[in-house]
PDB file of C-alpha atoms in Angstrom:
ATOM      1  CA  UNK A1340     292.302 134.277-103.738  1.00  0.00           C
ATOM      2  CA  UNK A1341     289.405 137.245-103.938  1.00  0.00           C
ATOM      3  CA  UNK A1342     287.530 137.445-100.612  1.00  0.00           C
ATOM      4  CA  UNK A1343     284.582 136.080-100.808  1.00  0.00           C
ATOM      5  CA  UNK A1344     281.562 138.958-100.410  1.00  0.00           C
ATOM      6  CA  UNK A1345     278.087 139.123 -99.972  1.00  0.00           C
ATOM      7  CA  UNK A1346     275.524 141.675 -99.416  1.00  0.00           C
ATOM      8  CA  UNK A1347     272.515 139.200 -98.112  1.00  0.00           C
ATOM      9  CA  UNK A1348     271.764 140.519 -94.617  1.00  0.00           C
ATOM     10  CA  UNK A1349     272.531 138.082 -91.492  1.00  0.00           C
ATOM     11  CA  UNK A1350     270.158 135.681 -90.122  1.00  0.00           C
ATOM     12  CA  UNK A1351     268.183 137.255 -87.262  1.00  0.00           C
ATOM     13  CA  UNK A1352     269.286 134.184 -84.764  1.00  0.00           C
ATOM     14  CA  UNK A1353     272.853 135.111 -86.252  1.00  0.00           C
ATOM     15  CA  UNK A1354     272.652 138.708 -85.148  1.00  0.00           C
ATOM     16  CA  UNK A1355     270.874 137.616 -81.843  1.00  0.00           C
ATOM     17  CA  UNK A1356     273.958 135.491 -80.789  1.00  0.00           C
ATOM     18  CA  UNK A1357     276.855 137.943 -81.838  1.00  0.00           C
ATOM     19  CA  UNK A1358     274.879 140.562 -80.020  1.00  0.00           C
ATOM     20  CA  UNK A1359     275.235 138.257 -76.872  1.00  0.00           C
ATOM     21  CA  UNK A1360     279.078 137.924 -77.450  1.00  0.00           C
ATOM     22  CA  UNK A1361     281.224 140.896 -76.254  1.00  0.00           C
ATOM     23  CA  UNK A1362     284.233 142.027 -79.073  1.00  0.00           C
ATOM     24  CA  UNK A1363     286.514 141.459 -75.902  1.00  0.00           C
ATOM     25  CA  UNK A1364     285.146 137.850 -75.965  1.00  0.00           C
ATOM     26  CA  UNK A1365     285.227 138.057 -79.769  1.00  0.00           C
ATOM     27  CA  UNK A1366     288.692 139.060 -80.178  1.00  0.00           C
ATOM     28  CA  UNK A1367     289.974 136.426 -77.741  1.00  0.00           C
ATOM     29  CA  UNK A1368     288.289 133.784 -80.169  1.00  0.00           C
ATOM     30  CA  UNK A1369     289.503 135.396 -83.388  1.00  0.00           C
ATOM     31  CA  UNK A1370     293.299 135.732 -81.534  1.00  0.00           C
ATOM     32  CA  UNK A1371     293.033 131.972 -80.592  1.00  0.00           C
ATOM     33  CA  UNK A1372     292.554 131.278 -84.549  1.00  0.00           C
ATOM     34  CA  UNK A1373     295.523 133.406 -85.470  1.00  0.00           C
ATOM     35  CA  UNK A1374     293.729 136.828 -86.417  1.00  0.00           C
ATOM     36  CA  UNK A1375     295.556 140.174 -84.792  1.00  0.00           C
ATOM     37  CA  UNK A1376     294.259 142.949 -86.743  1.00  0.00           C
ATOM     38  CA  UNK A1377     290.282 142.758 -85.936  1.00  0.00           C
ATOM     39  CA  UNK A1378     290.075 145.425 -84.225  1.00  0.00           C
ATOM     40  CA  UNK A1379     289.019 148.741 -85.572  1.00  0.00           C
ATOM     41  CA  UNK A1380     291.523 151.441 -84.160  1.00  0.00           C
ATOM     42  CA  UNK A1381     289.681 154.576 -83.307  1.00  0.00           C
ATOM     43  CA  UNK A1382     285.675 154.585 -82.877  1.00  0.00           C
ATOM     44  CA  UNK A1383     284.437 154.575 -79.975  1.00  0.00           C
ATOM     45  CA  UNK A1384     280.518 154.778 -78.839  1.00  0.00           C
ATOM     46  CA  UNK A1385     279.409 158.444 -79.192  1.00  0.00           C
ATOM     47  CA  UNK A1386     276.930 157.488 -75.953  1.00  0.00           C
ATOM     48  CA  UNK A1387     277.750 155.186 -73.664  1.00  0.00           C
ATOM     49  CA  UNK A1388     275.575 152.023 -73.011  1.00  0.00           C
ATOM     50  CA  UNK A1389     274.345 151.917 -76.900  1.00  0.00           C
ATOM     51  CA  UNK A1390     273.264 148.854 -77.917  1.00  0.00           C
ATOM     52  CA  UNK A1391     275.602 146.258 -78.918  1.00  0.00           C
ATOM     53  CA  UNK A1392     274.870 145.755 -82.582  1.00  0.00           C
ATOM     54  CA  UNK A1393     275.587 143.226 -85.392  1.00  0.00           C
ATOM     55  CA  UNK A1394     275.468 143.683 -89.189  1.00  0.00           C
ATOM     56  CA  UNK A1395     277.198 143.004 -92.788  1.00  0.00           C
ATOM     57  CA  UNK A1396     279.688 145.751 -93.357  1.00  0.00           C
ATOM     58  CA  UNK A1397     277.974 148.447 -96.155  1.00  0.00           C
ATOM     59  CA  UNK A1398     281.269 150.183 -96.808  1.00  0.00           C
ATOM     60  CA  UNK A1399     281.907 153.637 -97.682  1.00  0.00           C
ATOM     61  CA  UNK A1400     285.464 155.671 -98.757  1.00  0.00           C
ATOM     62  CA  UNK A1401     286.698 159.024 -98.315  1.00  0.00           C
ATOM     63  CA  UNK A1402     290.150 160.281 -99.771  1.00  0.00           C
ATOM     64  CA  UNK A1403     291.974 163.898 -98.848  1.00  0.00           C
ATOM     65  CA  UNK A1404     290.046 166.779-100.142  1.00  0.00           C
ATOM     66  CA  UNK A1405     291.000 168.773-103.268  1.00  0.00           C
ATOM     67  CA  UNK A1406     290.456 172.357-103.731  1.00  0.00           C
ATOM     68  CA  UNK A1407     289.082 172.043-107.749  1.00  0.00           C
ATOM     69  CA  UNK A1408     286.166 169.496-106.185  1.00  0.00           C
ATOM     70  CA  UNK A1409     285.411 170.772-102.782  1.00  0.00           C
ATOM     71  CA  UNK A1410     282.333 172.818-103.220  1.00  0.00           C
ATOM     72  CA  UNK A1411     278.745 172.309-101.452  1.00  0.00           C
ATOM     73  CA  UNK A1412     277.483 170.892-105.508  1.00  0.00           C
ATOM     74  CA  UNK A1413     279.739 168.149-104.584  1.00  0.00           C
ATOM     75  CA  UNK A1414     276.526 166.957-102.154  1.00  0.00           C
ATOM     76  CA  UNK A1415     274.646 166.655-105.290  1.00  0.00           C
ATOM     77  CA  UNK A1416     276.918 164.744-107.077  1.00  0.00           C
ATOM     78  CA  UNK A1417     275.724 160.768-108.417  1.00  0.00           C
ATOM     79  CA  UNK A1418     278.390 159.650-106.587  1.00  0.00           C
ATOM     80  CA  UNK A1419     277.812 161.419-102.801  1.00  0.00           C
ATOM     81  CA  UNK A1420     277.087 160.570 -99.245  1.00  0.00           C
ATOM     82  CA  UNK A1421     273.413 161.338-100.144  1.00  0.00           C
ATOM     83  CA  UNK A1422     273.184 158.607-102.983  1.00  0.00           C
ATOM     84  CA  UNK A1423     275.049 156.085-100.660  1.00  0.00           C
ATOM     85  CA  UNK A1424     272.721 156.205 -97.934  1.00  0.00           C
ATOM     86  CA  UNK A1425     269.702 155.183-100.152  1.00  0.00           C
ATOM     87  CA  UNK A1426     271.866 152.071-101.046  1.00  0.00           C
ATOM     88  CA  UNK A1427     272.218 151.032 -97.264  1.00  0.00           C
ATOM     89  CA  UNK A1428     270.211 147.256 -96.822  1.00  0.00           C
ATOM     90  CA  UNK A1429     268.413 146.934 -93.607  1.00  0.00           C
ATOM     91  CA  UNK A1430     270.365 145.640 -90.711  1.00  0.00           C
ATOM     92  CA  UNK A1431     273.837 146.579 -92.261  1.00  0.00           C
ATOM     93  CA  UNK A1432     276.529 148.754 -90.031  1.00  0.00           C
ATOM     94  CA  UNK A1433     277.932 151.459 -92.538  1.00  0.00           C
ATOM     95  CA  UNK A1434     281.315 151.208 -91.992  1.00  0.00           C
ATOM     96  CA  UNK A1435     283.332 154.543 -93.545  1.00  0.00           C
ATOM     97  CA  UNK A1436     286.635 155.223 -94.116  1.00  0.00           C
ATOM     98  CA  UNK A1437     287.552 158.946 -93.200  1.00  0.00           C
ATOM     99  CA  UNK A1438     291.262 158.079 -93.199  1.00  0.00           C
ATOM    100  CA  UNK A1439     291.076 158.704 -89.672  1.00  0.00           C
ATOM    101  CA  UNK A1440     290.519 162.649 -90.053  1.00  0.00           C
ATOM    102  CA  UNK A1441     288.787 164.645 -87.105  1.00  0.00           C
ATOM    103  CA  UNK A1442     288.368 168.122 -88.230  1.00  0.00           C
ATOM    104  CA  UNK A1443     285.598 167.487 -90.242  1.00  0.00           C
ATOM    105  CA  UNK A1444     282.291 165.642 -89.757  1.00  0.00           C
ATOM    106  CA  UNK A1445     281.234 162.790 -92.623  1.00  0.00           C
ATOM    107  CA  UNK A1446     277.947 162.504 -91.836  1.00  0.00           C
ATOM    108  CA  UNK A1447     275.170 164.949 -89.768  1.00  0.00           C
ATOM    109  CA  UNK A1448     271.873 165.222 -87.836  1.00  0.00           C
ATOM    110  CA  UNK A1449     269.743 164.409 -91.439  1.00  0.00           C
ATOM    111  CA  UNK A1450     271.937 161.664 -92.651  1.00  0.00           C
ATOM    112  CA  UNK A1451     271.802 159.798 -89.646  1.00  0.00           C
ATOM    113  CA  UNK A1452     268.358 159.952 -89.033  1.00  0.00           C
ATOM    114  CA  UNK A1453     267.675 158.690 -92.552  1.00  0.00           C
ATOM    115  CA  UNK A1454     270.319 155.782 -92.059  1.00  0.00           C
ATOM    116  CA  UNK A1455     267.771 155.197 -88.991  1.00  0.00           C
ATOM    117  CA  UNK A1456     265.074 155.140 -90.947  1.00  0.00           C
ATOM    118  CA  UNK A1457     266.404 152.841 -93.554  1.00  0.00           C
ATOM    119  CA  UNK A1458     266.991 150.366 -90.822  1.00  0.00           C
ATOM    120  CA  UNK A1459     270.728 150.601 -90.504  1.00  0.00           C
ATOM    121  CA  UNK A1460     271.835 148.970 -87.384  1.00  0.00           C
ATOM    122  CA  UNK A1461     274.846 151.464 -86.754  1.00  0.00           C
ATOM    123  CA  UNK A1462     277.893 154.006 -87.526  1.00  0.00           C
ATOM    124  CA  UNK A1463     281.177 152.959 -87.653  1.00  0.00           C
ATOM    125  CA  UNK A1464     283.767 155.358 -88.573  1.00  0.00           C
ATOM    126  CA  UNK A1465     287.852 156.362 -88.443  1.00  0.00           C
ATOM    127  CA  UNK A1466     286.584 159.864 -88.564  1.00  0.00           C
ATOM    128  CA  UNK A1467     284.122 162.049 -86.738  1.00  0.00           C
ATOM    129  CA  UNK A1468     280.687 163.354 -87.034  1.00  0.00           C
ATOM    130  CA  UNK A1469     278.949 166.792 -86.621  1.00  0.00           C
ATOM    131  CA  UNK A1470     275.549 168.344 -85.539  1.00  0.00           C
ATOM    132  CA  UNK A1471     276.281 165.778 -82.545  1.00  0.00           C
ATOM    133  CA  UNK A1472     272.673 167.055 -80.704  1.00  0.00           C
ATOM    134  CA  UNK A1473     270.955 166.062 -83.689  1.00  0.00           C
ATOM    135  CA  UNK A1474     273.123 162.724 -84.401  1.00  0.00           C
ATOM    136  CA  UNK A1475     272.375 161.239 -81.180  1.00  0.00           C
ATOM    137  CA  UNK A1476     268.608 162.278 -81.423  1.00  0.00           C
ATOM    138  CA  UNK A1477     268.077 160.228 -84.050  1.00  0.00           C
ATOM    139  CA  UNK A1478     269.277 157.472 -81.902  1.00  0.00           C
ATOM    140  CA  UNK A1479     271.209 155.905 -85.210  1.00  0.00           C
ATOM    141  CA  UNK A1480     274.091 153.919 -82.749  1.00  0.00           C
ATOM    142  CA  UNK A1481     277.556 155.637 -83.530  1.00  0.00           C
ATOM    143  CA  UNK A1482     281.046 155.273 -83.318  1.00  0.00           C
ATOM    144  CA  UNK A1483     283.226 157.291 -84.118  1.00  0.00           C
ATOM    145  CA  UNK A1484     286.212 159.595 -82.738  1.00  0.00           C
ATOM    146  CA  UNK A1485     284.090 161.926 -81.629  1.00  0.00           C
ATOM    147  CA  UNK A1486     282.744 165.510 -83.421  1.00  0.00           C
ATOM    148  CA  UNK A1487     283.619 168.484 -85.410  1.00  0.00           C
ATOM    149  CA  UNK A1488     281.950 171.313 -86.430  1.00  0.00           C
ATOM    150  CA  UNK A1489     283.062 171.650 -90.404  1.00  0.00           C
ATOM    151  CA  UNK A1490     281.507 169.508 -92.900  1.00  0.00           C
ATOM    152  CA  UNK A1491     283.438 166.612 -94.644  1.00  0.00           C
ATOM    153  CA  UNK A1492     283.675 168.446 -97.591  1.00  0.00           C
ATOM    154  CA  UNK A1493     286.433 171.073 -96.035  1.00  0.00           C
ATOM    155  CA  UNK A1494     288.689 168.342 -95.275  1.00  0.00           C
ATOM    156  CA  UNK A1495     288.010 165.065 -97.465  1.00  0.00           C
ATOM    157  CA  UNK A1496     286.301 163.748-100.677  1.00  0.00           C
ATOM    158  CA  UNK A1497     283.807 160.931-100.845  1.00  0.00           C
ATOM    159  CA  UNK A1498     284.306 158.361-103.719  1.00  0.00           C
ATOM    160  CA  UNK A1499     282.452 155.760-103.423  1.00  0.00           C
ATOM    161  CA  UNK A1500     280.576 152.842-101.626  1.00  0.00           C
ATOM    162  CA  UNK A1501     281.119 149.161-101.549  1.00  0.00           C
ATOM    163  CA  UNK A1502     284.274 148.279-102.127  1.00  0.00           C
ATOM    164  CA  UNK A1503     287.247 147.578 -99.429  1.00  0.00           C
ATOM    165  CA  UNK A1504     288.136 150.152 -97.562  1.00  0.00           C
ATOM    166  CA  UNK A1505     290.691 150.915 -94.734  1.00  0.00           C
ATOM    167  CA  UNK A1506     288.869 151.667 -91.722  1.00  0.00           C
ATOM    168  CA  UNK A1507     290.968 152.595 -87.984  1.00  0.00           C
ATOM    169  CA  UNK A1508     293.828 150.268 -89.727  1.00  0.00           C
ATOM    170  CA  UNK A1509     292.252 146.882 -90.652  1.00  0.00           C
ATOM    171  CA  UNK A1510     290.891 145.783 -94.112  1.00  0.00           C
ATOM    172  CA  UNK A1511     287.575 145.708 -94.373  1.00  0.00           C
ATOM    173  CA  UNK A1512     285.255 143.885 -97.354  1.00  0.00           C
ATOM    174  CA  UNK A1513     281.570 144.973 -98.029  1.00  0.00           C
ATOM    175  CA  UNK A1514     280.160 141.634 -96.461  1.00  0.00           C
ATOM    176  CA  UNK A1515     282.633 141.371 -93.327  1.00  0.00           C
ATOM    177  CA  UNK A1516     280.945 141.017 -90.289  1.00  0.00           C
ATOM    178  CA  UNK A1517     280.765 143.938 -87.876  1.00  0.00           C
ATOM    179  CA  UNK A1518     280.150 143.778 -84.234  1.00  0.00           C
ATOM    180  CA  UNK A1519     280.213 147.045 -81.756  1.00  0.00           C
ATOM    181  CA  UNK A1520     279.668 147.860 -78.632  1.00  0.00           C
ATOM    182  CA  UNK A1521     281.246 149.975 -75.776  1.00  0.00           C
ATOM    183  CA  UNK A1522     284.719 148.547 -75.717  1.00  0.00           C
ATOM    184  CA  UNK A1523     285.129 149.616 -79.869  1.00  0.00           C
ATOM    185  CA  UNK A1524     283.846 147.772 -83.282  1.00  0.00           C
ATOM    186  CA  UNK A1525     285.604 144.591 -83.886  1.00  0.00           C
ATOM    187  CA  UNK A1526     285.251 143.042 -87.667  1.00  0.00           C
ATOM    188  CA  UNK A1527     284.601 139.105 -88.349  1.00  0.00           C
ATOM    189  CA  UNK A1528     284.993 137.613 -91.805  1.00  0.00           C
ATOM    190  CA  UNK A1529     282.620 135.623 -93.055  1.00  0.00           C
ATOM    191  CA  UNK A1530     284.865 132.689 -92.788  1.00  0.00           C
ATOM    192  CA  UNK A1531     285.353 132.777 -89.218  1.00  0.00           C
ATOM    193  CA  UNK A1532     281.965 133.814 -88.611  1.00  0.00           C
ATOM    194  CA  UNK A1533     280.856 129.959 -87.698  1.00  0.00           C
ATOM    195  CA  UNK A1534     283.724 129.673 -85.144  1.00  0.00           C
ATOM    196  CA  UNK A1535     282.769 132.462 -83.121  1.00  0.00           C
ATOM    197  CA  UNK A1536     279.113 131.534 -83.246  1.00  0.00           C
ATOM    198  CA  UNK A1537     279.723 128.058 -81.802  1.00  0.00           C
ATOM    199  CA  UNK A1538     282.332 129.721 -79.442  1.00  0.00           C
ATOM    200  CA  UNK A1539     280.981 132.647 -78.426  1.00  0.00           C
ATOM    201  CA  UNK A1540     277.973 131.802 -76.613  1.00  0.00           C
ATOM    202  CA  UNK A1541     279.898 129.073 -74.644  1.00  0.00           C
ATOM    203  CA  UNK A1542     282.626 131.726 -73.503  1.00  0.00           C
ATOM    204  CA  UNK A1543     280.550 134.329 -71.931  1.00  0.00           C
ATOM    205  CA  UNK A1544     278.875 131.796 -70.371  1.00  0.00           C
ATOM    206  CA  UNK A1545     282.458 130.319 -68.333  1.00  0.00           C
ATOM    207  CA  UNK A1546     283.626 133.975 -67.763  1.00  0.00           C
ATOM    208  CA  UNK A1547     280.152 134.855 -66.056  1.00  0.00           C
ATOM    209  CA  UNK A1548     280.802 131.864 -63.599  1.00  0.00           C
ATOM    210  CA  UNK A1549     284.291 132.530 -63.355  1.00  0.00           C
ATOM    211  CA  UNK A1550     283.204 135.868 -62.053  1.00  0.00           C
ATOM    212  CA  UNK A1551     280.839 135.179 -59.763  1.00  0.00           C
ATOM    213  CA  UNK A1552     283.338 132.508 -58.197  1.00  0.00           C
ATOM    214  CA  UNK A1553     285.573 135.714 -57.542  1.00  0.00           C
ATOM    215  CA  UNK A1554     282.724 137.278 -56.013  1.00  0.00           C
ATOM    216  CA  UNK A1555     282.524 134.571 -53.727  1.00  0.00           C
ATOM    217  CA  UNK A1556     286.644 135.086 -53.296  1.00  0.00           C
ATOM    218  CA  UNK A1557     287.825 132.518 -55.318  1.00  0.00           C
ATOM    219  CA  UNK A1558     291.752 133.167 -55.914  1.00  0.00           C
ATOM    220  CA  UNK A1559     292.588 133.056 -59.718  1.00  0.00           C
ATOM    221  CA  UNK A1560     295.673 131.053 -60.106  1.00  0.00           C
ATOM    222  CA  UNK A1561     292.854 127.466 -61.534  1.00  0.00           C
ATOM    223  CA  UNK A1562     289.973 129.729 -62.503  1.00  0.00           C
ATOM    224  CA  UNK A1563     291.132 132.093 -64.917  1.00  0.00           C
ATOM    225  CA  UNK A1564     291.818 129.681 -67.219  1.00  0.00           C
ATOM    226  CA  UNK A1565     290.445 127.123 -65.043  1.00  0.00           C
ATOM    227  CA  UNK A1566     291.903 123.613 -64.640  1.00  0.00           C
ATOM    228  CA  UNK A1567     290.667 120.490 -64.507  1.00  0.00           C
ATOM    229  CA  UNK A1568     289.304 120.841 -60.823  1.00  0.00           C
ATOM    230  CA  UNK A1569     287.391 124.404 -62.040  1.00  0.00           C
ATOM    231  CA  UNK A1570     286.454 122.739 -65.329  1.00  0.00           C
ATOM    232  CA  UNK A1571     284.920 119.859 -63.271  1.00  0.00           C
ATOM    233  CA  UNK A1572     282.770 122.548 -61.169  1.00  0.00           C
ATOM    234  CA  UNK A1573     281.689 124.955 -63.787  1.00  0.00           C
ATOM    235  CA  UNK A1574     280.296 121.849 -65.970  1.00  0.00           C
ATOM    236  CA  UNK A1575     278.450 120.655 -62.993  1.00  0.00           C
ATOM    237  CA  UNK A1576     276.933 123.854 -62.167  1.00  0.00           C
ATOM    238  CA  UNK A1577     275.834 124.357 -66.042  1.00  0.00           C
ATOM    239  CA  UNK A1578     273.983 120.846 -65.452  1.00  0.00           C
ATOM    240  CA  UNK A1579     272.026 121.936 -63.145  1.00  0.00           C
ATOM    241  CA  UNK A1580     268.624 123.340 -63.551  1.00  0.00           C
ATOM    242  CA  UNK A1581     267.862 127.205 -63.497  1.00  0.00           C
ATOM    243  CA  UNK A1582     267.435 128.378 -60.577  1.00  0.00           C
ATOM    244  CA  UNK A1583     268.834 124.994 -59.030  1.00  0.00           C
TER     245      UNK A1583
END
């Protein structure tokens, strides 16, 4: 059965609740439903305390370099990084696949602050970027696995955009569902995108009680899962009014 793909951007209120939803809480959810391989091996925040964001996958492919094509015209090419970019929808998180290389940055300083411009919510990449001063100037939210002085070109060869690409080890369709933050970028397919919505919320909202009963030195043996007797309590202290 093809996987079912779609480039219309999320619903605002969609991107507003997966940005409430950890991808710790996220992956719990998708695990529950049977899903192991969500989790996108390898990028990490470039900074610390960036934004969680949420967006459509816009997906982009590298393969190994070869000598006969690796030449700076290459950057001019129809079919280059350059070209790609001014295909990215607003809201989207380019996702690339740099087959997990690290000598050799995909994207810079200029790229990144154009993706900004465009309105692309973030980075998400197997490989590394470079002119990392620059890069986190243009305050584009990144992950990757880390930085590296050479361009892509000395290492790898772009081919194209929008099509499924392997990215830290999982699969990943232009139209998946892509959620980052700082524990790593976690992907959601569109057909397990309502579950997590209706679950999400919900969860964060048990584990923030459960936490602040271990605050109060709770023990966790009935809290973490919580029985019936926690159950009982956290449902009665969601029923009361803020501040109540």
């Amino acid at each position: 059965m093809d996987h079912p793909q779609t480039t219309e951007a999320l619903a605002p209120e969609i991107v507003r609740t997966l940005c409430g939803i950890t991808t710790a809480t996220i992956s719990t959810i998708l695990f529950k439903a049977g899903l192991r391989n969500v989790w996108l091996r390898g990028p990490m925040p470039l900074r610390q305390g960036q934004p969680r964001v949420a967006g459509r996958a816009f997906t982009l492919r590298f393969i190994p370099m070869r000598d006969d094509l690796a030449s700076p015209q290459a950057w001019s090419s129809p079919k280059s990084t350059r070209v790609a970019v001014e295909q990215m929808p607003a809201g989207c998180v380019a996702v690339v696949d740099a087959m997990g290389v690290v000598d050799a940055g995909i994207f810079g300083d200029i790229l990144c602050a154009r993706m900004r411009h465009r309105g692309v919510a973030g980075l998400v990449s197997d490989g590394v970027v470079r002119d990392v001063s620059g890069v986190l100037a243009s305050q584009l939210p990144t992950w990757t696995q880390g930085t590296a002085a050479p361009a892509a070109v000395a290492s790898l060869h772009f081919v194209g955009w929008q099509e499924p690409v392997a990215c830290g080890g999982v699969a990943v369709f232009p139209g998946d569902i892509v959620v980052a933050d700082d524990d790593g970028a976690i992907l959601i397919s569109p057909a397990h995108l309502d579950e997590v919505l209706a679950a999400g919320p919900e969860q964060e909202r048990l584990e923030a009680w459960i936490l602040e009963e271990v605050h109060r030195g709770a023990a966790l043996p009935g809290l973490y899962p919580p029985n019936d007797e926690a159950r009982a309590r956290y449902e009665a202290r969601a029923a009361q009014p803020r501040g109540g």
